[in-house]
Structure formats: structure tokens, C-alpha cells
Short mmCIF file of C-alpha atoms in Angstrom, two decimals:
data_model
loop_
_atom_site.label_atom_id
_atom_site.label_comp_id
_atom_site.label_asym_id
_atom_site.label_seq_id
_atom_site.Cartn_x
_atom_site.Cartn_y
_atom_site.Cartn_z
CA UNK A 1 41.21 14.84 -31.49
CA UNK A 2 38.51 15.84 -33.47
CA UNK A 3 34.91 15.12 -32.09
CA UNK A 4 32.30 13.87 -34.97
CA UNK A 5 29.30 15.76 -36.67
CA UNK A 6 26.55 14.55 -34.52
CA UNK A 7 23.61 13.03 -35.98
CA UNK A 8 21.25 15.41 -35.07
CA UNK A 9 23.03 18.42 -35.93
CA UNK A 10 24.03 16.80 -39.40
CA UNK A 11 19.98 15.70 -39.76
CA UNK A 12 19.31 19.61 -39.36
CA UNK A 13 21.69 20.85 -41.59
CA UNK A 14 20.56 17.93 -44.33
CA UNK A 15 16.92 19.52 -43.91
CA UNK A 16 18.16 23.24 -43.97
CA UNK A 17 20.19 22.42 -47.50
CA UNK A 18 17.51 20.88 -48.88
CA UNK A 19 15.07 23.23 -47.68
CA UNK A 20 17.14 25.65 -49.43
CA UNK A 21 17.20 23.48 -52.59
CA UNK A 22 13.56 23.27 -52.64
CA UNK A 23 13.07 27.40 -52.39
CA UNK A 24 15.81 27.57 -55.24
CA UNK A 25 14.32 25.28 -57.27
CA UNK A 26 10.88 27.65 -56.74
CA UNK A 27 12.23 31.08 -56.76
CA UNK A 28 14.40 30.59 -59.59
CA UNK A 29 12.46 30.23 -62.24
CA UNK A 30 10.42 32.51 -61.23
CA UNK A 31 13.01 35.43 -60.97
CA UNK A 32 14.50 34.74 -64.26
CA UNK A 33 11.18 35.30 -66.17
CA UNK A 34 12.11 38.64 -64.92
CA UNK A 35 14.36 40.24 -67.46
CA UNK A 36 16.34 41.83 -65.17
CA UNK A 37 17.36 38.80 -63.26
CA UNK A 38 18.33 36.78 -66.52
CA UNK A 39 21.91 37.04 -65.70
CA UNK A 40 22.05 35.03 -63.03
CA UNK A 41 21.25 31.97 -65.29
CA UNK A 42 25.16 31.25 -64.88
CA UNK A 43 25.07 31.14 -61.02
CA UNK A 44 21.61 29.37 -60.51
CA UNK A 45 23.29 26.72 -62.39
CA UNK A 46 26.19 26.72 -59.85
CA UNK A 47 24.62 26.72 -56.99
CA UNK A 48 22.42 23.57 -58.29
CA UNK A 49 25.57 21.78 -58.57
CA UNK A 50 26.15 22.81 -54.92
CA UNK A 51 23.19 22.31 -53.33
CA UNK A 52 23.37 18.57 -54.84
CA UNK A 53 27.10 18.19 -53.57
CA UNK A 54 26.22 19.74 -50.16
CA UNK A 55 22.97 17.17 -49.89
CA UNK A 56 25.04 13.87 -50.70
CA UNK A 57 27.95 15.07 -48.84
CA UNK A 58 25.60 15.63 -45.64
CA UNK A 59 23.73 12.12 -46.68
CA UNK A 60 26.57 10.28 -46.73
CA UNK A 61 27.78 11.33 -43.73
CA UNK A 62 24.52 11.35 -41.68
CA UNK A 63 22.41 8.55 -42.74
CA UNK A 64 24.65 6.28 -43.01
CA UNK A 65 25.37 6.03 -39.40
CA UNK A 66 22.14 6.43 -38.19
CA UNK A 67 21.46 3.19 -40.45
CA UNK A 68 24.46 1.19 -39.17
CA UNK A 69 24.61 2.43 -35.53
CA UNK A 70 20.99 3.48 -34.52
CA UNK A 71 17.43 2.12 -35.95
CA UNK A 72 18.71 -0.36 -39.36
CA UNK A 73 15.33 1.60 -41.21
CA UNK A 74 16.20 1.10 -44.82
CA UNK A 75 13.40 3.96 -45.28
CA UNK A 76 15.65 6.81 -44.86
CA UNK A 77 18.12 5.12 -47.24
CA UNK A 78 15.71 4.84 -50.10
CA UNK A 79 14.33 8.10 -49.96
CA UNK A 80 17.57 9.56 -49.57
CA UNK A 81 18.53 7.35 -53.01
CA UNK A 82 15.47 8.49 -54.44
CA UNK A 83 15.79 11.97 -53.81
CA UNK A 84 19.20 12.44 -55.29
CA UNK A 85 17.97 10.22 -58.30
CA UNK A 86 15.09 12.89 -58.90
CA UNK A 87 17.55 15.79 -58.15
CA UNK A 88 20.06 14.39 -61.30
CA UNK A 89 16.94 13.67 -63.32
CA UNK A 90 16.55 17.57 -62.67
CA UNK A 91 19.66 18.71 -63.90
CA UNK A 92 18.59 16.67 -67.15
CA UNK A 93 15.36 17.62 -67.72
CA UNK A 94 14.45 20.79 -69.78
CA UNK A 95 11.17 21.24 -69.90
CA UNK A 96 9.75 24.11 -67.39
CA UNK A 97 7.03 21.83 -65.16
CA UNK A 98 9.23 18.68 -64.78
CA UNK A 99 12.62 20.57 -64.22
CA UNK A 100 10.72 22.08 -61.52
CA UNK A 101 8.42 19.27 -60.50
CA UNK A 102 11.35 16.73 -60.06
CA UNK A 103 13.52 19.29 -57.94
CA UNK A 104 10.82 19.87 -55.83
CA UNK A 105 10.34 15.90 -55.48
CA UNK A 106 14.03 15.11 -55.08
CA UNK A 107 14.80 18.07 -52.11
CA UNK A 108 11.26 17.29 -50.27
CA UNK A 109 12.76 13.16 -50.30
CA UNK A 110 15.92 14.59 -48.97
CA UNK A 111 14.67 16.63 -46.40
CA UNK A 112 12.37 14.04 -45.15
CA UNK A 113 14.98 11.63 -44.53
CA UNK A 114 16.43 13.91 -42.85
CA UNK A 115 13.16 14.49 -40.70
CA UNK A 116 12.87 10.37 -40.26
CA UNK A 117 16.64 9.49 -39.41
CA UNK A 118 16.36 11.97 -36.84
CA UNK A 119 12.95 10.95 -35.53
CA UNK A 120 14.13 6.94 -35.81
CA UNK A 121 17.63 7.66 -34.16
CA UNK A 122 15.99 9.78 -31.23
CA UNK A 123 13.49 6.96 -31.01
CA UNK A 124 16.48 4.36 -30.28
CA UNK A 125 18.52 6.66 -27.93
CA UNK A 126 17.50 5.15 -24.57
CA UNK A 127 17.70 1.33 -26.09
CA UNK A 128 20.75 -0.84 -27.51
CA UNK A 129 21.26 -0.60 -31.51
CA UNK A 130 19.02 -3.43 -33.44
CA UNK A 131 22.32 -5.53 -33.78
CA UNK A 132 23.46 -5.35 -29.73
CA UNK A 133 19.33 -6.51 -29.26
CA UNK A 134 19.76 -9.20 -31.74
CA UNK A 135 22.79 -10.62 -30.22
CA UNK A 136 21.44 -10.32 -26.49
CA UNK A 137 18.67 -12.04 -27.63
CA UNK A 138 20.47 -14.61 -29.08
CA UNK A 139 22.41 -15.16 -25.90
CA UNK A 140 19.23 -15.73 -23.66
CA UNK A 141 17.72 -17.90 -26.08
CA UNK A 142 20.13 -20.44 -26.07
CA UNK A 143 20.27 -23.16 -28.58
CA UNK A 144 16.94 -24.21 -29.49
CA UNK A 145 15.34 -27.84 -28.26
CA UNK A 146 15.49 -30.06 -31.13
CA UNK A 147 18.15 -27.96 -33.16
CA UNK A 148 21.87 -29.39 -33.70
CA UNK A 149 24.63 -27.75 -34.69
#
């Protein structure tokens, strides 16, 4: 039986891929204004697609779970959402400052919710998830004076 990615190790490699993204994103540009480096136009464009595939793959698979099981923080979620937005907004934009600009935006959004599903599921390690508190709570409450059901 397989065992699952755990969450921390799939929170590391989320900020290592993006991490990577973000000193792609840089670099790139930069070594194609070399001449000598202009062939590798064809592969920088591959890799994009990659990196992109590699960061919602790693999401998906990360994030969600630390949502659902650990700290229900819709934060992560949305800059996760974000950052992938900005990242296919880079793959259409063609101007030299915002192709770069919304790279660096969309891998920096990735990697940090990376950096805050970690911090928030670490944070909830010693308690019960936000649902199992909910329902315990529920339980010692009781039904409320005055209420009917």
C-alpha cells in the first residue's frame, strides 16, 4: 500500500518549483539578450509549460488537503488561484516588463502558499481539524434555551 505525499514535504517541493519558476522567469530573459543563448528560446518555452504543470499538479495535491483536513484558511486557496491566474496571464503577455512582472507575481503567490499552508497546518497539528472542533462544540452546547427544533 502506498503511503501519501505528506503535506509538508509536498509544501516544500511547491516552494522549491516555484522558486525555480521565479529564477526562470529572471534569468531567462536575461540570457537570451545574449546572442549566444538565443537558441534556447524553444526550451525556455517548455519548461514554462512545466514549471506551470508541476505547480498545479503539487497545488492540487497539497493545498487541498491542508484546506479540508487541517486549518479551513481559504488564504492559501486564493493565492494559490491567483498565482496560477498571473502565471497564464504570463504565457499571454508579450511585452518584456509585464511578461516578466506577472511571472514573478504568479510564482512568489505560489510559493507563499506554500509557505502559509505549511505554517497553518503545523499550527493545527497538536489540535482537532476546525470541523472535529465545530462538532465537539456542538455536542457540549446542547440545544440552546429557548430554541425548538
Amino acid at each position: 500500500m502506498k503511503r501519501p505525499i505528506s503535506l509538508a514535504f509536498g509544501d516544500r517541493a511547491g516552494v522549491i518549483v516555484a522558486t525555480l519558476c521565479f529564477v526562470h522567469c529572471v534569468a531567462g530573459p536575461a540570457l537570451i539578450a545574449f546572442g549566444s543563448f538565443s537558441s534556447l528560446i524553444g526550451f525556455s518555452e517548455r519548461t514554462e509549460t512545466l514549471f506551470m504543470l508541476a505547480s498545479a499538479m503539487i497545488g492540487a495535491a497539497v493545498l487541498f488537503p491542508g484546506y479540508r483536513r487541517r486549518h479551513r484558511r481559504r488564504s492559501c486557496l486564493a493565492m494559490f488561484g491567483s498565482g496560477l491566474v498571473a502565471l497564464l496571464a504570463h504565457r499571454y503577455a508579450h511585452s518584456g516588463l509585464a511578461e516578466i512582472a506577472t511571472a514573478m507575481v504568479g510564482a512568489s503567490l505560489i510559493a507563499g502558499a506554500h509557505i502559509l499552508n505549511r505554517r497553518y497546518s503545523r499550527r493545527c497539528d497538536c489540535c482537532e481539524t476546525a470541523l472535529e472542533i465545530h462538532a465537539v462544540d456542538a455536542v457540549h452546547e446542547g440545544p440552546k434555551p429557548g430554541i425548538t427544533r
